[in-house]
CSV table of C-alpha atoms in Angstrom, one decimal:
chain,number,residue,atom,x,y,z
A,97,UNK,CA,-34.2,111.1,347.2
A,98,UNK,CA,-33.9,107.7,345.3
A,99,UNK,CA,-37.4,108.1,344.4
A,100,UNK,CA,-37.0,111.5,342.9
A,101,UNK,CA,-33.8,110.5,340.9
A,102,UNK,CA,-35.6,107.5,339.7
A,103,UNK,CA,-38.9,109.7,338.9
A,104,UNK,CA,-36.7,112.3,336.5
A,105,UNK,CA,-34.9,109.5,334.8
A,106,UNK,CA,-38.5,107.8,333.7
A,107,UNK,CA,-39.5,111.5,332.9
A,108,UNK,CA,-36.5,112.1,330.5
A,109,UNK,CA,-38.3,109.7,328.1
A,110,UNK,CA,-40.0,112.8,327.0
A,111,UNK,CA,-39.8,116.0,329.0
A,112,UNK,CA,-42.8,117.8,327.9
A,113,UNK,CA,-45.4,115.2,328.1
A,114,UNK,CA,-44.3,112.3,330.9
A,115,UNK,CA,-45.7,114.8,333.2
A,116,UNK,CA,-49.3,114.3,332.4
A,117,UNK,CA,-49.0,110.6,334.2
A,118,UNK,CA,-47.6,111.6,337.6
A,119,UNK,CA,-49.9,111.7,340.7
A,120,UNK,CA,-51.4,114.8,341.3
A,121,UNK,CA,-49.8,114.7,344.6
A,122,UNK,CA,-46.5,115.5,343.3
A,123,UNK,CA,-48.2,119.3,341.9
A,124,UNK,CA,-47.0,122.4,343.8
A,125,UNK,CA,-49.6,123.3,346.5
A,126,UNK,CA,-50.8,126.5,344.5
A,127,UNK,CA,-51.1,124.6,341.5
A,128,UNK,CA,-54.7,123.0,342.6
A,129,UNK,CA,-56.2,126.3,342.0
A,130,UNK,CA,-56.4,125.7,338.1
A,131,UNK,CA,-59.6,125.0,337.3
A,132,UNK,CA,-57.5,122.2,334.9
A,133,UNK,CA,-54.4,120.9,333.7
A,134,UNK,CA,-52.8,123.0,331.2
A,135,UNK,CA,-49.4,122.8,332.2
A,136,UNK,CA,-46.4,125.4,332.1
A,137,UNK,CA,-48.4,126.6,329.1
A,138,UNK,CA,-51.3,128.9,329.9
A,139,UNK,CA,-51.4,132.5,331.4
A,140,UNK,CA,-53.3,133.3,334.4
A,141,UNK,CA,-53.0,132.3,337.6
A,142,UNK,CA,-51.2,129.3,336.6
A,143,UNK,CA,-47.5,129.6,338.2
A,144,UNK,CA,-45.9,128.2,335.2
A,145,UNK,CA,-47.1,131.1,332.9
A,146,UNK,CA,-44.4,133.3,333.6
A,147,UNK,CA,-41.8,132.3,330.6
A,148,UNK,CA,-44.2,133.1,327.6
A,149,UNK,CA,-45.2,136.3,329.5
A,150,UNK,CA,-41.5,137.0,329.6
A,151,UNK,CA,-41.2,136.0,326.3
A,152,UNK,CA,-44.2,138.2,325.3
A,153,UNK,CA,-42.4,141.1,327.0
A,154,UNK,CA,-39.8,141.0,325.3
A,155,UNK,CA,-40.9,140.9,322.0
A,156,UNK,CA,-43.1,143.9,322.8
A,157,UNK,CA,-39.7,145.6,323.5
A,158,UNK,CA,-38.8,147.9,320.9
A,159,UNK,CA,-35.3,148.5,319.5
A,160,UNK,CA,-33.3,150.4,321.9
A,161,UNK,CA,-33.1,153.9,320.7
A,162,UNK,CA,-29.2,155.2,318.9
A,163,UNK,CA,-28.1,158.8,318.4
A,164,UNK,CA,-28.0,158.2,314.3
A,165,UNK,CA,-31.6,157.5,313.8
A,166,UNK,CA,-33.7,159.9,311.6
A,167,UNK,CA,-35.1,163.5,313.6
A,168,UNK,CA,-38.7,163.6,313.1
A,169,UNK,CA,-41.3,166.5,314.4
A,170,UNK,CA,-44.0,164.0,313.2
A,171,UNK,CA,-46.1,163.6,316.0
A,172,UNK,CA,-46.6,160.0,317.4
A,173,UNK,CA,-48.7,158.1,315.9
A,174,UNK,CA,-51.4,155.5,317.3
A,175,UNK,CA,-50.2,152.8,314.8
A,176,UNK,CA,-46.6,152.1,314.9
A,177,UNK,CA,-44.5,150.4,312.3
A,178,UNK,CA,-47.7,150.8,309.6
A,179,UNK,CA,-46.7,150.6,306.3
A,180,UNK,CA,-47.8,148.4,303.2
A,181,UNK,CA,-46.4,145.4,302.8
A,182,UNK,CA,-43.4,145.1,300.0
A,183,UNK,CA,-44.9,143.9,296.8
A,184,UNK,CA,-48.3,143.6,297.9
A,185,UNK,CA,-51.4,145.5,296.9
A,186,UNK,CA,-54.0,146.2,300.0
A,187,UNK,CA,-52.1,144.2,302.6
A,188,UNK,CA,-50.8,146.3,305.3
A,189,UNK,CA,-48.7,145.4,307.8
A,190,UNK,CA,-48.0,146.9,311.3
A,191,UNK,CA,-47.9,147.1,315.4
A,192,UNK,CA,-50.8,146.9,318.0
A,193,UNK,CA,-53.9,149.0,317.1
A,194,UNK,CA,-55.2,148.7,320.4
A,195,UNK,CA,-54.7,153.0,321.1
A,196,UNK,CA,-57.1,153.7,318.9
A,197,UNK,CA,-59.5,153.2,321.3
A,198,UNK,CA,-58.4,156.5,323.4
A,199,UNK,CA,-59.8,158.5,320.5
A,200,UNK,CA,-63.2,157.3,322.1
A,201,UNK,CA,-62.4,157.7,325.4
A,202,UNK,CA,-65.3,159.6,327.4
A,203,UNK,CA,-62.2,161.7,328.5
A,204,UNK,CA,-61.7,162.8,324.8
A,205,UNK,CA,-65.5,162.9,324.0
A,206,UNK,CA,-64.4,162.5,320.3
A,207,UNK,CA,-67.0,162.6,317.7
A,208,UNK,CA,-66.8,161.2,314.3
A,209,UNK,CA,-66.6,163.9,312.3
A,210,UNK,CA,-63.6,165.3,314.1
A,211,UNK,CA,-61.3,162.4,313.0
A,212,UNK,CA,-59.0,164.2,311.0
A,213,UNK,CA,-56.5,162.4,310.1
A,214,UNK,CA,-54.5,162.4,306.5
A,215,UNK,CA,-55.9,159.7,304.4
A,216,UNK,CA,-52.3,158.1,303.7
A,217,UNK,CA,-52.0,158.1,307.9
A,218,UNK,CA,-52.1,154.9,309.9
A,219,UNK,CA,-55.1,155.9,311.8
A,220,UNK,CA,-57.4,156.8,308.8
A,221,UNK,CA,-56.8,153.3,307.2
A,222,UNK,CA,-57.7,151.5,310.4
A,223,UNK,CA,-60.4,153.4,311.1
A,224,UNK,CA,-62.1,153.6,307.5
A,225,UNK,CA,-60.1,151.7,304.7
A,226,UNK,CA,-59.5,148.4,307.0
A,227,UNK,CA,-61.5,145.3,305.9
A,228,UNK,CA,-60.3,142.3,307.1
A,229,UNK,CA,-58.1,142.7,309.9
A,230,UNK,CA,-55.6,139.9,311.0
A,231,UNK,CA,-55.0,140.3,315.0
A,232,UNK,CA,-52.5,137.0,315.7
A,233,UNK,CA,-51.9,138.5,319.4
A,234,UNK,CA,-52.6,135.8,322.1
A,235,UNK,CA,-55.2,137.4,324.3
A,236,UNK,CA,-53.3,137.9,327.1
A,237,UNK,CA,-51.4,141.0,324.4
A,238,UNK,CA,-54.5,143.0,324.1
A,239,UNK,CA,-56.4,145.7,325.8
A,240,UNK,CA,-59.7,144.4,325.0
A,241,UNK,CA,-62.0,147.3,326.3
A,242,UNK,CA,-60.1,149.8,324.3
A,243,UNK,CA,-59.8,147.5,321.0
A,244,UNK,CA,-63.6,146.9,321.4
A,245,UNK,CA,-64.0,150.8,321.6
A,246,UNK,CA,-62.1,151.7,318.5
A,247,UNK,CA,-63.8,149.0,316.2
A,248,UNK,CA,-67.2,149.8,317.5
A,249,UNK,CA,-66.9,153.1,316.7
A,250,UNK,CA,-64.7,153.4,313.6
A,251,UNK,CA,-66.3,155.8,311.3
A,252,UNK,CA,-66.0,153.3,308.4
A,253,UNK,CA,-68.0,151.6,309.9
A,254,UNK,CA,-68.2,148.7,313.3
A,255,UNK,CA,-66.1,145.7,312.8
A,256,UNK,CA,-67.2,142.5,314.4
A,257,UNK,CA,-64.9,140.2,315.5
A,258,UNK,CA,-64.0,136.4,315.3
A,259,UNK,CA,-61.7,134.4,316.5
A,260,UNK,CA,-59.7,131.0,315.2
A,261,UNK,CA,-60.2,127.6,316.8
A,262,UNK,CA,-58.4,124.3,315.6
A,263,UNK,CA,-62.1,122.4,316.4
A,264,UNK,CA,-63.7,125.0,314.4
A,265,UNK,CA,-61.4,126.5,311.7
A,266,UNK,CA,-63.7,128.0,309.6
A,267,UNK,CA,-65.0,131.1,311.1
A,268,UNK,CA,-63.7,133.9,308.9
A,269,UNK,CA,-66.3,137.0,307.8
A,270,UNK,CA,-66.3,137.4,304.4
A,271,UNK,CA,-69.6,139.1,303.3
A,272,UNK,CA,-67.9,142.7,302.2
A,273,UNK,CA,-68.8,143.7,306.4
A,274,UNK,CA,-65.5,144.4,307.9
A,275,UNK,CA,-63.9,142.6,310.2
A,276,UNK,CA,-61.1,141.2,312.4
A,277,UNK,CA,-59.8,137.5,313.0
A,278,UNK,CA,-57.9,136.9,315.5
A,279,UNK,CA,-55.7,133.9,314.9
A,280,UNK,CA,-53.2,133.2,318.2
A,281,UNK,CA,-50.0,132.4,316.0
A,282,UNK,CA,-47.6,131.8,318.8
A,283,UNK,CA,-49.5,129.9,322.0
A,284,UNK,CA,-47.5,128.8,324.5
A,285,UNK,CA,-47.9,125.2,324.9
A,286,UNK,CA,-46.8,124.2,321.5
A,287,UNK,CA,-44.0,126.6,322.1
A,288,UNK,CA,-42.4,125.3,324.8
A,289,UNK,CA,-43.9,122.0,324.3
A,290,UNK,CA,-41.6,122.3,321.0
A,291,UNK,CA,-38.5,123.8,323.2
A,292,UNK,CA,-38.9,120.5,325.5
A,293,UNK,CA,-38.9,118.1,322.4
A,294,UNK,CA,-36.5,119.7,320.1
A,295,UNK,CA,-34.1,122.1,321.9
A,296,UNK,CA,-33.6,119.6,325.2
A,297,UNK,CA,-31.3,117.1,323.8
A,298,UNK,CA,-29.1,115.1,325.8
A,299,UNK,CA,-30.2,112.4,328.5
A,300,UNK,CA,-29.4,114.4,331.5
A,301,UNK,CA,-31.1,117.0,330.1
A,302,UNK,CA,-34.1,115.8,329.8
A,303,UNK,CA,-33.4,114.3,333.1
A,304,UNK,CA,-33.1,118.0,334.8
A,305,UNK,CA,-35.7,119.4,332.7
A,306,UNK,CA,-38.2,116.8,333.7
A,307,UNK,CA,-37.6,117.1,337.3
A,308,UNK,CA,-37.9,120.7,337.1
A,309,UNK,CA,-41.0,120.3,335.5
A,310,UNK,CA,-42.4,118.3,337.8
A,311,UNK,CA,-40.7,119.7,340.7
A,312,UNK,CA,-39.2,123.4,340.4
A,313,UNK,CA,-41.4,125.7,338.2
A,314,UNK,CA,-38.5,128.7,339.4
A,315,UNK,CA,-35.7,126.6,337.9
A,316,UNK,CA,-38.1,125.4,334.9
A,317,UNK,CA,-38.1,129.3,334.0
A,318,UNK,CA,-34.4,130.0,334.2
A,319,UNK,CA,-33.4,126.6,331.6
A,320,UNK,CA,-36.3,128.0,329.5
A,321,UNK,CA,-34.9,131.7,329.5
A,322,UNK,CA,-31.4,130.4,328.5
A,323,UNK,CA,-32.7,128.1,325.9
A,324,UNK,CA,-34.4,131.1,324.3
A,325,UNK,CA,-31.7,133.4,324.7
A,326,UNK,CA,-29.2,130.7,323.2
A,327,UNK,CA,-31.7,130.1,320.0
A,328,UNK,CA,-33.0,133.9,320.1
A,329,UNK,CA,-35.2,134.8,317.0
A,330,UNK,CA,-34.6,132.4,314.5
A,331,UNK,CA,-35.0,129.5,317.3
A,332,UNK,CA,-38.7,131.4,317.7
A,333,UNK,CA,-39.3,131.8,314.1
A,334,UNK,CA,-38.4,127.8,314.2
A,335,UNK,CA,-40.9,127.1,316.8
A,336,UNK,CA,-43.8,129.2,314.7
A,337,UNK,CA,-43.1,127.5,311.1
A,338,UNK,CA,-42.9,124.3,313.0
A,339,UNK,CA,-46.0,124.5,315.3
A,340,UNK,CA,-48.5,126.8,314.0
A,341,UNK,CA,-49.3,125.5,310.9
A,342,UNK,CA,-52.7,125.4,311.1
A,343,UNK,CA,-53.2,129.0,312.2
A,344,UNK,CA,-50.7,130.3,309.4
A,345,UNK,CA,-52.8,128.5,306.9
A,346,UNK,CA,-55.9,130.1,308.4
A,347,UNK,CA,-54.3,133.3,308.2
A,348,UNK,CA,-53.7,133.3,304.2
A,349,UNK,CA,-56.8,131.7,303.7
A,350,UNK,CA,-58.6,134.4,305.3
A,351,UNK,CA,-56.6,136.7,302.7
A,352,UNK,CA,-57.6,134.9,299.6
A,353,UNK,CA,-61.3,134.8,300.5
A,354,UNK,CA,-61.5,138.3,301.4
A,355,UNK,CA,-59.7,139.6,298.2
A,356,UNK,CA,-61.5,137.4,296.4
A,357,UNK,CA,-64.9,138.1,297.7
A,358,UNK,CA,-64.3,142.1,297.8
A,359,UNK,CA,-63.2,144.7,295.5
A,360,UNK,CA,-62.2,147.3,298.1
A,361,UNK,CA,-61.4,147.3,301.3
A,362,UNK,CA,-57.8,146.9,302.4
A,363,UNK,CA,-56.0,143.9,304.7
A,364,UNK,CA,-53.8,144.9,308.1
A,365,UNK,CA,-51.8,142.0,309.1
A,366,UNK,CA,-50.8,143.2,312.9
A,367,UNK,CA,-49.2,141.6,316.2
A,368,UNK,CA,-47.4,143.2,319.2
A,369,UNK,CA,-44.8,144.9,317.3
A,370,UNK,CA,-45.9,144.5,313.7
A,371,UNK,CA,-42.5,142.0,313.2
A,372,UNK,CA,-42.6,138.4,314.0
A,373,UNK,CA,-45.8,136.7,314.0
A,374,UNK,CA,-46.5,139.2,311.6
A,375,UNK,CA,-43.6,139.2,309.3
A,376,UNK,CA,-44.0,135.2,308.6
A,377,UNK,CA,-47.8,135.8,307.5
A,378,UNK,CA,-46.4,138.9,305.1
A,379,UNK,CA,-42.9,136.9,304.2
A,380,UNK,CA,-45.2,133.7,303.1
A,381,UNK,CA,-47.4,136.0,300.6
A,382,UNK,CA,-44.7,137.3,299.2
A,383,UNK,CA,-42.9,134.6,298.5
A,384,UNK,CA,-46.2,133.1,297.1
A,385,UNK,CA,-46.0,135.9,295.0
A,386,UNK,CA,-42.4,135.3,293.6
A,387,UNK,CA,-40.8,138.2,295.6
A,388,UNK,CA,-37.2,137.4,295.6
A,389,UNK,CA,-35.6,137.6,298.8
A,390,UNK,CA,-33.6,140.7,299.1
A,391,UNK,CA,-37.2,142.9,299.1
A,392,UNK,CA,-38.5,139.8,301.8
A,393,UNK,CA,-35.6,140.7,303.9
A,394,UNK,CA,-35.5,144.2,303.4
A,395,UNK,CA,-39.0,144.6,304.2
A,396,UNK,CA,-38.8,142.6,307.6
A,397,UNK,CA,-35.8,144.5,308.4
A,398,UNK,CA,-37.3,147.7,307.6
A,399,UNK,CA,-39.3,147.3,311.2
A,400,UNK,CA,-35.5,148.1,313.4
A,401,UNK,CA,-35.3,151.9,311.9
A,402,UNK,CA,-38.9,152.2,312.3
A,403,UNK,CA,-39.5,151.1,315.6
A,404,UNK,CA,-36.1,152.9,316.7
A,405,UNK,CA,-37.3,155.8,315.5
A,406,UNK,CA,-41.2,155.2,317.3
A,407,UNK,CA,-39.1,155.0,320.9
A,408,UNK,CA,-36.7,158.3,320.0
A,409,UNK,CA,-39.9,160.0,319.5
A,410,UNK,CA,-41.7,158.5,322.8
A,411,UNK,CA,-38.7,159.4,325.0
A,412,UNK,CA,-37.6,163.1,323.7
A,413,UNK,CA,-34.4,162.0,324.0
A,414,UNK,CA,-34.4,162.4,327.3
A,415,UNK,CA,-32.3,159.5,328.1
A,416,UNK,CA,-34.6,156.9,329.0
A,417,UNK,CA,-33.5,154.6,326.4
A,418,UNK,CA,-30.3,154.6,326.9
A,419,UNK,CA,-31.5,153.2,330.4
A,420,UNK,CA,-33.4,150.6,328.6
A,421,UNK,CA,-30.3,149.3,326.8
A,422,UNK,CA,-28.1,148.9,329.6
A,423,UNK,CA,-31.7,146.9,331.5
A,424,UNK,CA,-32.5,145.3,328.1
A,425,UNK,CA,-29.6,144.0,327.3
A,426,UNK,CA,-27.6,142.0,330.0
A,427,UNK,CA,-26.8,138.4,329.5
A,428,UNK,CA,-27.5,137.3,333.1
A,429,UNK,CA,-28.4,133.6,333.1
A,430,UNK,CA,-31.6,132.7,333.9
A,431,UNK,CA,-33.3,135.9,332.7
A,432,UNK,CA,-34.6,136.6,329.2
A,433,UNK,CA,-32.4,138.7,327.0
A,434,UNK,CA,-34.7,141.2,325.5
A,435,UNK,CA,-32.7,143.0,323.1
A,436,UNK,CA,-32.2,139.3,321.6
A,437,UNK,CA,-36.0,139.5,320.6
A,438,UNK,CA,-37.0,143.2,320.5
A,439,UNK,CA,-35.6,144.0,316.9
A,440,UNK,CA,-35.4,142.6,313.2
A,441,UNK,CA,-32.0,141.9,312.3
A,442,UNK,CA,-31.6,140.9,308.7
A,443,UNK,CA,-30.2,137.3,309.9
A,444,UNK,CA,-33.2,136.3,311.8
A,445,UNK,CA,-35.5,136.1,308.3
A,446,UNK,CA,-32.1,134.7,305.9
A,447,UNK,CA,-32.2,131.9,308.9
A,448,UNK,CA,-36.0,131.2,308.7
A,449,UNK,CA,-35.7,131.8,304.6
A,450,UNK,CA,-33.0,128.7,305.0
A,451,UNK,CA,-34.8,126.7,307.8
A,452,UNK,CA,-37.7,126.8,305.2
A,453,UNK,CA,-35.9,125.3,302.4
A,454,UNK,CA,-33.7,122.8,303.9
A,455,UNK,CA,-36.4,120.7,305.3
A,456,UNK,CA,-39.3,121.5,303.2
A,457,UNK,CA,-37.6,121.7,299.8
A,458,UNK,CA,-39.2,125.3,299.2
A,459,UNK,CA,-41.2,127.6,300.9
A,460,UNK,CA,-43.7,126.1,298.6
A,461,UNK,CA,-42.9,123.0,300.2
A,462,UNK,CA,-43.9,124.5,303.4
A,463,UNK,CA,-47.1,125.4,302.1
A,464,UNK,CA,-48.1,121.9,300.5
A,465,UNK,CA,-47.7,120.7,303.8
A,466,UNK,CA,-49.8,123.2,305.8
A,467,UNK,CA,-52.3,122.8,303.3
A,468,UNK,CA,-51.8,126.1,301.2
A,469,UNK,CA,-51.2,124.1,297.8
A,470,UNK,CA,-51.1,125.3,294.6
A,471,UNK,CA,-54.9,126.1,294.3
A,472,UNK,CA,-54.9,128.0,297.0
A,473,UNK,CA,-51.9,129.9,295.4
A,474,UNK,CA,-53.7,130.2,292.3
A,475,UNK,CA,-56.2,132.1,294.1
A,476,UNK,CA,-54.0,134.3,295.8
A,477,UNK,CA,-52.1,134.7,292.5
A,478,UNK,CA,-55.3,136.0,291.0
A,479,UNK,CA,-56.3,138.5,292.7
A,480,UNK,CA,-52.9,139.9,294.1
A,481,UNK,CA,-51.2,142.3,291.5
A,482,UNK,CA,-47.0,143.0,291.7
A,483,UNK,CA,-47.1,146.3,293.2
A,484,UNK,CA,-43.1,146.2,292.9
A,485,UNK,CA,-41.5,147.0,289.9
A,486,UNK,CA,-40.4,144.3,287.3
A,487,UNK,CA,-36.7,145.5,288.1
A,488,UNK,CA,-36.8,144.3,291.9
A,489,UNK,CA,-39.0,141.8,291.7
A,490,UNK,CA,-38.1,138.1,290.0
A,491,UNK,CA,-39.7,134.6,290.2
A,492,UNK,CA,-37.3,133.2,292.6
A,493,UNK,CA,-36.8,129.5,291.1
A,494,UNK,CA,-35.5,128.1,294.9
A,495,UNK,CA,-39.6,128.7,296.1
């Protein structure tokens, strides 16, 4: 026992990396299936994957359902929470597009020329009008036979698909052939690698959390859940703006070039639920493009009533969300809170907005030091008209 207490006070040096240094004998006995060391970081069938897939879970959680939302006979459609982006031209914004592939199921036998869907409707931009698609879903998100399906067989034509790598950043299609790049915006080992370093703060601590990450992946999950549920979305908004740099600078670069390089064609910005990950990469053009915060805010917000109104629909009111409430919404320790992460309150963009500003000056700040500087904005400037009216829409001077 004097070993193991002395082992987790030399790991509390730093809890998310000391690890990497112990003896392999110390690894769980399931762990040695791995085909390498990733640690509490990777899906899979590594045993510490199980917090980002709650995480993941929860985010995919919609809203829970309330009697004052909107009535609707609109049917459901296969692209929730689609919409265009406040204050920017061709940039759409919305939830996983993955459904579209059941119009092509062998079940369905769907031809082409029976997609009738209204030209203003979700579908029919995704399936014709889309150009450059931005998928920032993690893989383990996505139903790859049916998103492989849809974008095969989109009568506007097949869309090939690439994907970001730090080694390799550069590997966006911009020819005028559409496409989709996926960019994995929040990956789980410089999440909780971040959640280790920043949000684990006192010695003992780091002392527990070392131990447990050496020792006790079941306890490693619980401190994880209540850290998460203590910082909720801002604390992940945090982790984002602080870790993915790199991929959120891929992501507007990708816009610019494609604007630049073609006249029509229109961008969809998409992730689980069409809020987060994406509503950083749609709150960072904006600002570029001197949106003042209230329409920022609004617009992110805009996703709750939306996605309330997507699970009223889904349910028929028959009482199954009141279900997922009451399952969704208890504060047992231990266990991810989903209703903490399944909406977009107002507070959890005015909190990143402020996070932003206080340590990088600006949000332009931000993008200096991701790399998006001010010829990159140029470029974005010049080929991304105020779609806003004059009246809503000022050059905020605190960018």
């Amino acid at each position: 026992m004097k070993t193991l207490t002395s082992l987790a006070i030399v790991l509390s040096i730093s809890p998310t990396k000391s690890f990497f240094f112990l003896s392999t004998s110390f690894l769980p006995s399931d762990f040695s299936s791995a085909s390498s060391f990733s640690g509490p970081y990777e899906t899979g069938t590594c045993p510490f994957s199980h917090p980002h897939t709650e995480l993941k879970a929860a985010m995919s959680e919609q809203p829970p359902s309330t009697s004052n939302c909107l009535e609707s006979e609109e049917p459901i459609s296969l692209v929730r929470n689609f919409r265009q982006a406040a204050g920017l031209s061709r940039i759409y914004r919305c939830a996983n597009t993955d459904k579209l592939g059941t119009l092509f199921d062998v079940e369905n036998a769907v031809e082409d020329g029976s997609l009738k869907f209204d030209r203003s409707s979700a579908e029919y931009k995704m399936l014709h009008d889309a150009g450059l698609i931005l998928d920032l879903r993690s893989d383990s998100e996505r139903n790859e036979a049916q998103a492989r399906s849809w974008m095969a067989k989109a009568p506007g034509g097949s869309i090939s698909i690439s994907n970001f790598n730090r080694d390799k950043p550069k590997q966006t299609n911009n020819d005028g052939k559409r496409s989709v790049y996926r960019i994995d915006v929040l990956s789980p080992r410089r999440l909780f690698d971040y959640l280790g370093d920043t949000w684990v703060t006192t010695p003992v601590q780091k002392a527990q959390y070392s131990f447990c990450f050496a020792f006790d992946t079941q306890k490693l999950h619980e401190i994880r859940m209540d850290i998460l549920n203590e910082k909720g979305l801002e604390g992940l908004y945090e982790a984002i703006i602080e870790t993915s740099g790199e991929e959120l600078f891929a992501s507007l670069c990708a816009i610019t070039e494609y604007l630049e390089k073609n006249s029509h064609g229109d961008v969809i910005v998409h992730c689980v639920q069409g809020k987060d990950r994406t509503g950083l990469v749609v709150m960072l053009c904006q600002a570029i493009l001197g949106i003042e915060d209230a329409i920022i805010i609004q617009d992110y917000h805009k996703s709750d009533a939306i996605l309330k109104l997507a699970k009223k629909k889904e349910h028929n009111q028959s009482g199954s969300a009141a279900a997922n409430v009451v399952a969704s919404s208890s504060n047992e320790r231990g266990k991810l809170n989903r209703q903490f992460f399944s909406g977009a309150p107002e507070k959890a963009m005015i909190s990143t907005l402020a996070l932003i500003r206080e340590k990088y000056g600006s949000i332009f700040g931000f993008l200096d030091k991701i790399g998006y500087d001010d010829v990159w904005r140029e470029r974005f400037l010049a080929v991304m008209p105020k779609t806003v009216n004059t009246s809503d829409v000022q050059l905020n001077s605190k960018l």
